[in-house]
Coordinates of C-alpha atoms in Angstrom, one line a residue:
X13 CA 0.0 0.2 -0.1
X14 CA 1.3 3.4 -0.6
X15 CA 2.6 5.1 2.7
X16 CA 1.9 8.9 2.8
X17 CA 4.3 11.5 4.1
X18 CA 3.6 13.9 6.5
X19 CA 3.0 17.1 4.5
X20 CA 3.8 19.8 7.6
X21 CA 0.7 22.2 7.5
X22 CA 1.4 25.4 8.1
X23 CA -0.5 28.7 7.8
X24 CA -1.3 29.5 4.0
X25 CA -2.0 32.5 1.7
X26 CA -5.5 32.4 1.4
X27 CA -4.9 33.2 -2.4
X28 CA -2.4 30.2 -2.6
X29 CA -5.5 27.8 -1.5
X30 CA -6.9 25.2 -4.0
X31 CA -9.9 22.8 -3.2
X32 CA -11.2 21.4 -5.9
X33 CA -14.1 18.6 -6.2
X34 CA -12.2 15.4 -8.8
X35 CA -15.9 14.5 -10.0
X36 CA -17.6 12.5 -13.5
X37 CA -19.5 9.6 -14.8
X38 CA -18.5 5.8 -12.8
X39 CA -15.1 4.3 -14.4
X40 CA -13.5 7.7 -15.6
X41 CA -10.7 7.3 -14.0
X42 CA -11.3 9.9 -11.1
X43 CA -9.6 7.7 -8.5
X44 CA -6.9 6.7 -11.0
X45 CA -6.2 11.2 -11.4
X46 CA -5.9 10.5 -7.6
X47 CA -4.2 8.8 -6.9
X48 CA -1.4 10.0 -9.6
X49 CA -1.7 13.6 -8.4
X50 CA -0.5 12.0 -4.9
X51 CA 2.6 10.6 -6.1
X52 CA 3.6 12.9 -8.4
X53 CA 3.2 15.7 -5.7
X54 CA 5.2 13.4 -3.2
X55 CA 2.1 12.8 -0.7
X56 CA 3.0 8.5 -1.3
X57 CA 5.7 7.0 -1.5
X58 CA 4.1 4.8 -4.5
X59 CA 1.8 5.2 -7.6
X60 CA -1.3 3.3 -6.4
X61 CA -3.9 1.7 -8.7
X62 CA -7.1 1.3 -7.9
X63 CA -7.3 -2.8 -9.8
X64 CA -4.6 -4.1 -8.0
X65 CA -6.5 -3.0 -4.6
X66 CA -3.3 -0.1 -4.3
X67 CA -4.5 2.3 -4.3
X68 CA -4.2 5.0 -1.4
X69 CA -7.6 6.7 -2.3
X70 CA -10.6 3.3 -2.5
X71 CA -8.6 3.3 1.1
X72 CA -11.6 1.4 2.4
X73 CA -13.1 -2.6 2.6
X74 CA -16.1 -1.6 0.7
X75 CA -14.3 -0.3 -2.3
X76 CA -12.1 -2.3 -2.2
X77 CA -13.8 -5.4 -2.7
X78 CA -15.9 -3.9 -5.3
X79 CA -13.4 -1.7 -6.4
X80 CA -15.2 1.4 -6.9
X81 CA -15.8 4.7 -4.8
X82 CA -18.6 4.6 -2.3
X83 CA -17.6 7.4 -0.5
X84 CA -16.3 10.9 -1.2
X85 CA -12.5 11.5 0.6
X86 CA -10.5 14.4 0.7
X87 CA -6.3 15.1 -0.2
X88 CA -3.8 17.4 0.3
X89 CA -1.0 18.0 -1.2
X90 CA 1.3 21.1 -1.7
X91 CA 2.0 21.7 -5.4
X92 CA 5.1 24.5 -6.2
X93 CA 3.7 27.8 -3.8
X94 CA 0.0 26.0 -3.7
X95 CA -1.6 24.6 -1.4
X96 CA -4.4 22.0 -3.3
X97 CA -7.3 19.8 -2.0
X98 CA -8.9 17.3 -3.9
X99 CA -12.0 16.2 -3.4
X100 CA -12.5 12.2 -4.3
X101 CA -16.1 11.4 -5.2
X102 CA -18.4 8.2 -6.4
X103 CA -19.2 8.1 -9.9
X104 CA -22.1 5.4 -9.3
X105 CA -25.9 7.5 -8.2
X106 CA -26.6 5.9 -5.8
X107 CA -23.8 6.8 -3.9
X108 CA -24.5 10.4 -5.4
X109 CA -25.7 12.1 -2.8
X110 CA -22.0 12.5 -1.2
X111 CA -20.9 13.6 -4.5
X112 CA -22.6 16.4 -4.0
X113 CA -21.8 17.4 -0.3
X114 CA -17.8 17.2 -1.7
X115 CA -19.2 19.7 -4.4
X116 CA -21.0 21.6 -1.4
X117 CA -17.4 21.8 0.2
X118 CA -15.1 22.9 -2.9
X119 CA -14.0 26.2 -4.6
X120 CA -14.2 24.4 -7.9
X121 CA -14.1 20.8 -10.1
X122 CA -12.3 19.1 -12.4
X123 CA -15.3 16.9 -14.6
X124 CA -12.9 13.6 -15.3
X125 CA -14.1 12.4 -19.4
X126 CA -13.2 8.6 -20.4
X127 CA -11.6 9.3 -23.7
X128 CA -13.0 6.0 -25.0
X129 CA -16.5 6.4 -24.0
X130 CA -16.9 10.4 -23.9
X131 CA -19.7 12.7 -22.3
X132 CA -22.1 9.9 -20.4
X133 CA -25.0 10.4 -18.3
X134 CA -23.3 10.5 -15.5
X135 CA -20.8 13.3 -16.4
X136 CA -23.9 15.5 -17.8
X137 CA -26.1 14.5 -14.2
X138 CA -22.5 16.3 -12.3
X139 CA -22.7 19.7 -15.3
X140 CA -26.3 20.0 -14.1
X141 CA -25.2 20.5 -10.5
X142 CA -21.8 22.6 -10.9
X143 CA -24.2 24.7 -12.9
X144 CA -26.4 24.7 -10.5
X145 CA -24.2 25.4 -7.2
X146 CA -22.1 28.1 -10.0
X147 CA -19.2 26.3 -9.6
X148 CA -15.9 27.1 -11.5
X149 CA -14.3 23.9 -13.6
X150 CA -11.8 22.4 -16.2
X151 CA -12.4 19.3 -17.9
X152 CA -9.6 16.3 -18.0
X153 CA -10.0 14.3 -21.0
X154 CA -8.3 10.6 -19.5
X155 CA -7.4 6.8 -20.4
X156 CA -6.1 8.4 -24.2
X157 CA -4.1 5.9 -24.3
X158 CA -6.8 3.4 -24.8
X159 CA -8.0 2.0 -28.3
X160 CA -10.4 3.6 -30.0
X161 CA -9.9 7.2 -28.0
X162 CA -9.8 9.9 -29.3
X163 CA -9.4 13.6 -28.1
X164 CA -10.6 15.8 -31.2
X165 CA -14.1 13.2 -31.0
X166 CA -14.4 14.2 -26.7
X167 CA -13.7 18.1 -27.0
X168 CA -17.0 17.6 -29.8
X169 CA -19.2 16.4 -27.6
X170 CA -18.4 18.4 -24.9
X171 CA -18.5 21.0 -26.7
X172 CA -22.1 20.3 -27.8
X173 CA -23.4 19.1 -24.8
X174 CA -21.7 21.6 -22.4
X175 CA -21.4 24.5 -24.8
X176 CA -18.8 26.6 -26.9
X177 CA -17.3 28.4 -24.0
X178 CA -15.1 24.6 -23.7
X179 CA -11.8 25.6 -24.7
X180 CA -9.3 23.2 -25.5
X181 CA -6.3 23.9 -23.1
X182 CA -3.7 21.3 -25.2
X183 CA -3.0 18.5 -27.7
X184 CA -2.5 15.2 -27.1
X185 CA 0.6 14.0 -29.3
X186 CA 0.8 10.9 -31.2
X187 CA -2.6 9.5 -30.1
X188 CA -2.8 7.0 -33.3
X189 CA 0.7 5.8 -33.1
X190 CA 1.1 5.8 -28.9
X191 CA 0.4 8.8 -26.9
X192 CA 2.9 9.5 -25.4
X193 CA 2.2 13.1 -24.5
X194 CA 0.6 16.2 -24.4
X195 CA 0.9 19.8 -25.5
X196 CA 0.3 23.3 -23.7
X197 CA -1.3 25.9 -25.9
X198 CA -0.4 28.1 -23.2
X199 CA 2.8 27.3 -22.7
X200 CA 4.3 25.9 -25.4
X201 CA 6.3 27.2 -28.0
X202 CA 4.7 27.3 -31.5
X203 CA 8.8 25.1 -32.5
X204 CA 7.8 22.1 -30.5
X205 CA 5.0 22.1 -32.5
X206 CA 4.8 18.4 -34.7
X207 CA 3.5 19.2 -37.8
X208 CA 0.8 16.9 -37.7
X209 CA -1.4 18.7 -35.1
X210 CA -0.2 22.3 -36.2
X211 CA -3.2 23.6 -38.1
X212 CA -5.1 22.4 -35.0
X213 CA -2.5 24.4 -32.4
X214 CA -3.6 27.4 -34.2
X215 CA -6.9 26.7 -34.2
X216 CA -7.2 25.7 -30.6
X217 CA -5.0 29.1 -29.9
X218 CA -7.0 31.5 -31.3
X219 CA -9.8 30.6 -29.4
X220 CA -7.1 30.3 -26.6
X221 CA -7.0 33.8 -26.8
X222 CA -10.4 35.5 -27.4
X223 CA -11.5 33.9 -24.8
X224 CA -8.8 35.9 -22.3
X225 CA -9.4 38.8 -24.1
X226 CA -12.9 38.4 -23.7
X227 CA -12.0 39.1 -20.1
X228 CA -10.5 42.9 -20.2
X229 CA -11.4 45.9 -22.8
X230 CA -7.6 46.4 -22.8
X231 CA -7.0 42.8 -24.0
X232 CA -9.2 42.8 -26.0
X233 CA -8.7 45.2 -28.0
X234 CA -5.3 44.2 -28.5
X235 CA -6.4 40.8 -29.7
X236 CA -8.8 42.3 -32.6
X237 CA -5.6 44.5 -33.6
X238 CA -3.9 41.8 -34.6
X239 CA -1.7 41.7 -31.8
X240 CA -0.6 38.0 -29.9
X241 CA -1.6 38.6 -26.2
X242 CA 1.4 36.9 -23.9
X243 CA 1.4 34.1 -21.8
X244 CA 0.8 36.5 -18.6
X245 CA -2.4 38.0 -20.8
X246 CA -3.1 34.7 -21.2
X247 CA -2.9 33.1 -17.9
X248 CA -5.1 36.1 -16.5
X249 CA -7.2 36.3 -18.6
X250 CA -8.6 33.4 -18.6
X251 CA -7.7 33.0 -14.8
X252 CA -10.3 35.2 -14.5
X253 CA -12.3 33.7 -16.8
X254 CA -12.7 30.0 -15.3
X255 CA -13.6 31.9 -11.6
X256 CA -16.3 33.6 -14.1
X257 CA -17.6 30.6 -15.5
X258 CA -16.8 31.8 -18.9
X259 CA -14.4 29.1 -19.5
X260 CA -14.0 25.9 -19.3
X261 CA -10.2 24.8 -20.3
X262 CA -9.9 21.2 -21.1
X263 CA -6.6 19.3 -20.8
X264 CA -6.6 15.9 -21.4
X265 CA -4.0 12.3 -21.0
X266 CA -3.2 9.0 -19.7
X267 CA -4.2 8.6 -14.9
X268 CA -2.5 5.1 -15.0
X269 CA 0.5 6.4 -16.8
X270 CA 0.9 9.5 -15.4
X271 CA 0.4 12.0 -18.4
X272 CA -0.5 15.3 -18.6
X273 CA -1.5 15.3 -15.7
X274 CA 1.5 17.7 -14.5
X275 CA -0.2 19.5 -16.9
X276 CA -3.1 19.2 -14.9
X277 CA -1.9 20.5 -12.3
X278 CA -0.4 24.1 -13.8
X279 CA -4.1 24.5 -14.4
X280 CA -5.5 24.5 -10.9
X281 CA -3.4 26.3 -9.7
X282 CA -3.2 28.7 -12.6
X283 CA -6.6 28.8 -13.4
X284 CA -8.8 28.0 -11.0
X285 CA -10.2 30.3 -7.9
X286 CA -9.2 30.6 -4.9
X287 CA -11.5 31.3 -2.3
X288 CA -10.6 35.2 -2.8
X289 CA -11.6 34.9 -6.7
X290 CA -15.1 33.2 -5.3
X291 CA -15.8 35.6 -3.0
X292 CA -18.1 36.2 -0.4
X293 CA -20.5 33.4 1.1
X294 CA -24.0 33.9 0.9
X295 CA -25.7 32.9 4.0
X296 CA -29.5 31.9 5.1
X297 CA -30.9 35.4 5.8
X298 CA -29.3 37.1 2.4
X299 CA -25.9 38.2 3.8
X300 CA -23.0 37.1 3.3
X301 CA -19.2 36.2 4.9
X302 CA -16.2 37.5 3.9
X303 CA -13.9 34.5 3.0
X304 CA -10.7 35.8 5.1
X305 CA -8.4 35.1 7.4
X306 CA -8.8 37.5 10.4
X307 CA -12.3 37.7 9.7
X308 CA -14.9 36.5 12.9
X309 CA -14.6 32.4 12.0
X310 CA -17.2 30.3 10.1
X311 CA -17.4 26.2 9.2
X312 CA -20.3 24.3 7.5
X313 CA -20.1 20.9 7.8
X314 CA -20.4 18.9 5.1
X315 CA -19.7 15.2 5.8
X316 CA -19.6 13.5 8.9
X317 CA -17.9 9.2 9.7
X318 CA -18.4 6.9 12.4
X319 CA -14.5 6.5 13.1
X320 CA -13.6 2.9 15.1
X321 CA -11.2 4.8 16.6
X322 CA -11.7 8.8 16.6
X323 CA -15.8 7.9 17.1
X324 CA -18.3 10.4 15.1
X325 CA -15.7 12.2 12.7
X326 CA -17.4 16.2 11.7
X327 CA -15.7 17.5 8.0
X328 CA -15.7 21.2 8.1
X329 CA -15.3 23.3 5.0
X330 CA -14.0 26.5 6.9
X331 CA -15.6 29.4 5.2
X332 CA -13.8 32.7 6.9
X333 CA -11.4 33.2 9.9
X334 CA -8.8 30.7 11.7
X335 CA -9.8 27.6 13.7
X336 CA -7.9 26.4 16.4
X337 CA -7.9 23.6 18.5
X338 CA -9.6 24.8 22.1
X339 CA -11.3 27.5 20.4
X340 CA -15.1 27.7 21.6
X341 CA -17.6 28.3 18.6
X342 CA -21.6 27.9 18.4
X343 CA -23.7 25.6 16.4
X344 CA -25.7 27.5 15.6
X345 CA -28.1 24.4 13.2
X346 CA -28.0 22.6 17.5
X347 CA -28.1 25.5 19.6
X348 CA -24.8 24.7 21.4
X349 CA -21.4 25.7 22.1
X350 CA -18.9 23.1 21.1
X351 CA -15.5 22.7 22.0
X352 CA -12.9 22.3 19.6
X353 CA -10.5 19.4 20.4
X354 CA -8.3 18.8 17.6
X355 CA -8.2 19.2 14.0
X356 CA -7.5 16.3 12.0
X357 CA -5.7 17.0 7.8
X358 CA -7.4 14.1 6.3
X359 CA -5.4 12.1 3.9
X360 CA -8.4 9.3 2.7
X361 CA -8.7 7.3 6.4
X362 CA -4.8 8.8 7.5
X363 CA -5.2 11.7 10.2
X364 CA -2.5 13.8 10.8
X365 CA -3.1 16.8 13.7
X366 CA -2.9 20.5 12.2
X367 CA -2.9 23.6 14.5
X368 CA -5.9 25.3 12.7
X369 CA -7.5 25.9 9.5
X370 CA -8.1 28.9 7.4
X371 CA -10.6 29.6 4.8
X372 CA -11.2 26.8 2.2
X373 CA -9.9 24.6 3.7
X374 CA -10.9 20.8 5.3
X375 CA -10.4 19.6 8.1
X376 CA -12.2 17.4 10.1
X377 CA -13.1 17.3 13.9
X378 CA -13.8 14.2 16.5
X379 CA -15.5 14.1 20.1
X380 CA -18.1 16.8 19.0
X381 CA -21.0 17.0 21.1
X382 CA -23.9 17.3 19.2
X383 CA -22.3 18.4 15.7
X384 CA -23.4 17.1 12.3
X385 CA -23.8 17.3 9.0
X386 CA -26.0 20.2 7.2
X387 CA -25.0 22.7 10.6
X388 CA -23.2 25.8 10.9
X389 CA -20.7 25.8 13.7
X390 CA -19.5 30.3 14.4
X391 CA -18.0 32.7 16.9
X392 CA -20.3 33.1 18.7
X393 CA -20.1 36.6 19.2
X394 CA -20.8 36.8 15.5
X395 CA -23.2 34.3 14.3
X396 CA -24.4 33.1 10.9
X397 CA -25.6 30.3 9.3
X398 CA -25.5 29.2 5.6
X399 CA -27.9 27.3 3.6
X400 CA -27.4 23.5 4.5
X401 CA -27.0 20.7 1.5
X402 CA -30.5 19.6 -0.4
X403 CA -29.7 16.3 -0.6
X404 CA -32.1 13.6 -2.8
X405 CA -34.7 11.4 -1.6
X406 CA -34.6 7.9 -1.7
X407 CA -36.0 5.7 -4.2
X408 CA -36.1 2.1 -2.9
X409 CA -37.3 0.3 0.0
X410 CA -37.0 -3.4 1.6
X411 CA -38.3 -4.3 5.1
X412 CA -34.7 -5.3 7.2
X413 CA -35.5 -7.9 9.7
X414 CA -32.9 -9.3 12.1
X415 CA -31.0 -12.7 11.6
X416 CA -31.3 -13.1 15.3
X417 CA -32.4 -12.0 18.8
X418 CA -28.8 -11.4 19.5
X419 CA -28.6 -9.0 16.0
X420 CA -32.1 -7.1 17.3
X421 CA -31.0 -6.1 20.4
X422 CA -28.2 -4.2 18.2
X423 CA -29.9 -3.6 15.1
X424 CA -31.3 0.4 16.3
X425 CA -28.2 1.9 17.2
X426 CA -26.5 0.9 14.1
X427 CA -28.4 1.7 11.2
X428 CA -29.1 5.6 13.4
X429 CA -24.6 5.7 12.8
X430 CA -25.4 5.3 9.1
X431 CA -28.2 7.4 9.0
X432 CA -26.0 9.9 11.0
X433 CA -23.1 9.6 7.9
X434 CA -25.3 9.4 5.2
X435 CA -28.1 11.2 4.6
X436 CA -29.8 9.3 1.4
X437 CA -30.5 6.9 3.9
X438 CA -33.3 6.9 5.5
X439 CA -35.4 3.9 8.4
X440 CA -38.3 4.4 9.9
X441 CA -41.0 1.4 11.5
X442 CA -44.2 1.2 9.6
X443 CA -47.0 1.6 12.8
X444 CA -49.6 -0.6 10.5
X445 CA -47.4 -2.7 9.3
X446 CA -45.0 -2.5 12.5
X447 CA -42.2 -3.6 9.7
X448 CA -38.6 -1.5 9.6
X449 CA -38.1 0.2 6.5
X450 CA -35.1 0.5 5.3
X451 CA -34.6 3.2 2.0
X452 CA -31.6 4.0 -0.2
X453 CA -30.6 5.0 -3.8
X454 CA -30.8 1.6 -5.3
X455 CA -29.6 -2.0 -4.9
X456 CA -25.6 -1.0 -4.4
X457 CA -26.4 1.7 -1.8
X458 CA -28.8 -1.2 0.0
X459 CA -26.2 -3.8 -0.3
X460 CA -23.4 -1.2 1.0
X461 CA -25.3 -0.8 3.9
X462 CA -26.3 -4.3 4.4
X463 CA -22.4 -4.8 3.7
X464 CA -21.7 -2.4 6.6
X465 CA -24.0 -3.6 9.4
X466 CA -22.8 -7.1 9.2
X467 CA -18.3 -6.2 9.0
X468 CA -18.7 -2.8 10.6
X469 CA -21.1 -3.4 13.0
X470 CA -21.6 -7.1 13.6
X471 CA -25.4 -7.1 12.9
X472 CA -26.5 -9.8 10.1
X473 CA -29.8 -8.8 9.0
X474 CA -32.2 -10.2 6.0
X475 CA -33.8 -8.2 3.5
X476 CA -37.4 -8.5 2.1
X477 CA -40.3 -7.0 0.4
X478 CA -42.1 -4.6 2.3
X479 CA -45.5 -5.1 3.7
X480 CA -48.3 -3.4 1.2
X481 CA -49.5 -0.8 4.3
X482 CA -53.8 -1.0 3.4
X483 CA -55.7 1.9 4.2
X484 CA -58.8 0.4 3.4
X485 CA -60.1 -3.2 2.8
X486 CA -62.9 -5.1 1.5
X487 CA -64.8 -6.5 5.1
X488 CA -68.4 -6.7 3.2
X489 CA -70.0 -8.4 -0.1
X490 CA -72.2 -6.3 -1.5

């Protein structure tokens, strides 16, 4: 298994922070991209792989067994002068609740597209969600080493599905004869472009310059006058365009072979917005909070887990101010005070204690008395409350029965723990049929719930089709 190197966590300039959700259709290579980033940024000592069970990201027992991402997880790395938090998310619709929560906690997203499959239904659903949340994004076309992959076909699909503001910032080299590297349109000199790509290079570079120029009247005047923009002008213009959502860069590569991943990290730091770029965060009462490190503290709880050793962990995104250990904070949602025992920086399931966290950073808080998903924590003297995440309602239900009398004693508490972690999982007792009903987002979702009851919580159960809850019945012949 990859071994995480401890990263020295120091106070970071908020303009140098990037908090990014990795999203996309199932099996598009999101987790492979996270694994490649962790290795390239020297967070882990070996490049983990999902296929052989060595992934640093898919690290929980149910994920190792199924070889899919089930739980959103945060990872932290440094790239040059920037601090990057990546949120790996599930691609399967059954686990969409975790994806939704992770996107809410992020400032931007990387949408991973399979170079063979192109734009699939999961990507369309996620794109719509990003539009609704007004999250800036860039696209990474992955798996370009595979047979039948086609970058230019994917670009046409992306532009057709999501708009002409999606612009290639890179071109693949040698895709037909053996994909080997990518050309970055911002930084590659024309002399280094292979002859067979020059026409595409000129066409895409012109679109890139135009997108940058449109963000500034002076640059637009230069561009329309035939003057070539400098690298600094292109970077500045596209950074503004991405933050506004008017430009969506398209990158490409192969995460498994680490092709294009360094360029992608350069794009994350140069083009995606910091918390400061994103600006003030709206509160529930119509006000706003500025993401400044010296402002009063506020944070939002977007996820919770029950760790076998640390107990209840609340994952918070710091919105403003600086959170430190031993601080007293107000849980506005529950109308109670909490004392922060310690701050944990999470690398998947690996925990490191840190001294503080500022705007844009994500930390886990252990052993809080009464703090849950969708709660707002803040400075007691400056109460604020952030809008809650609207999780999707369950679509499938089963009646659940304890396998033995011993299991009957533990089933209610075990199910309650799972509802704490997963707002898309519901449980209730039907007063008419007397059955305990569990509901989730689909077969896979409920199968994972049953596995967790058995393997994590030691409760064996059986499922059955719920009895029909008849409201009326025939009592006599007419």
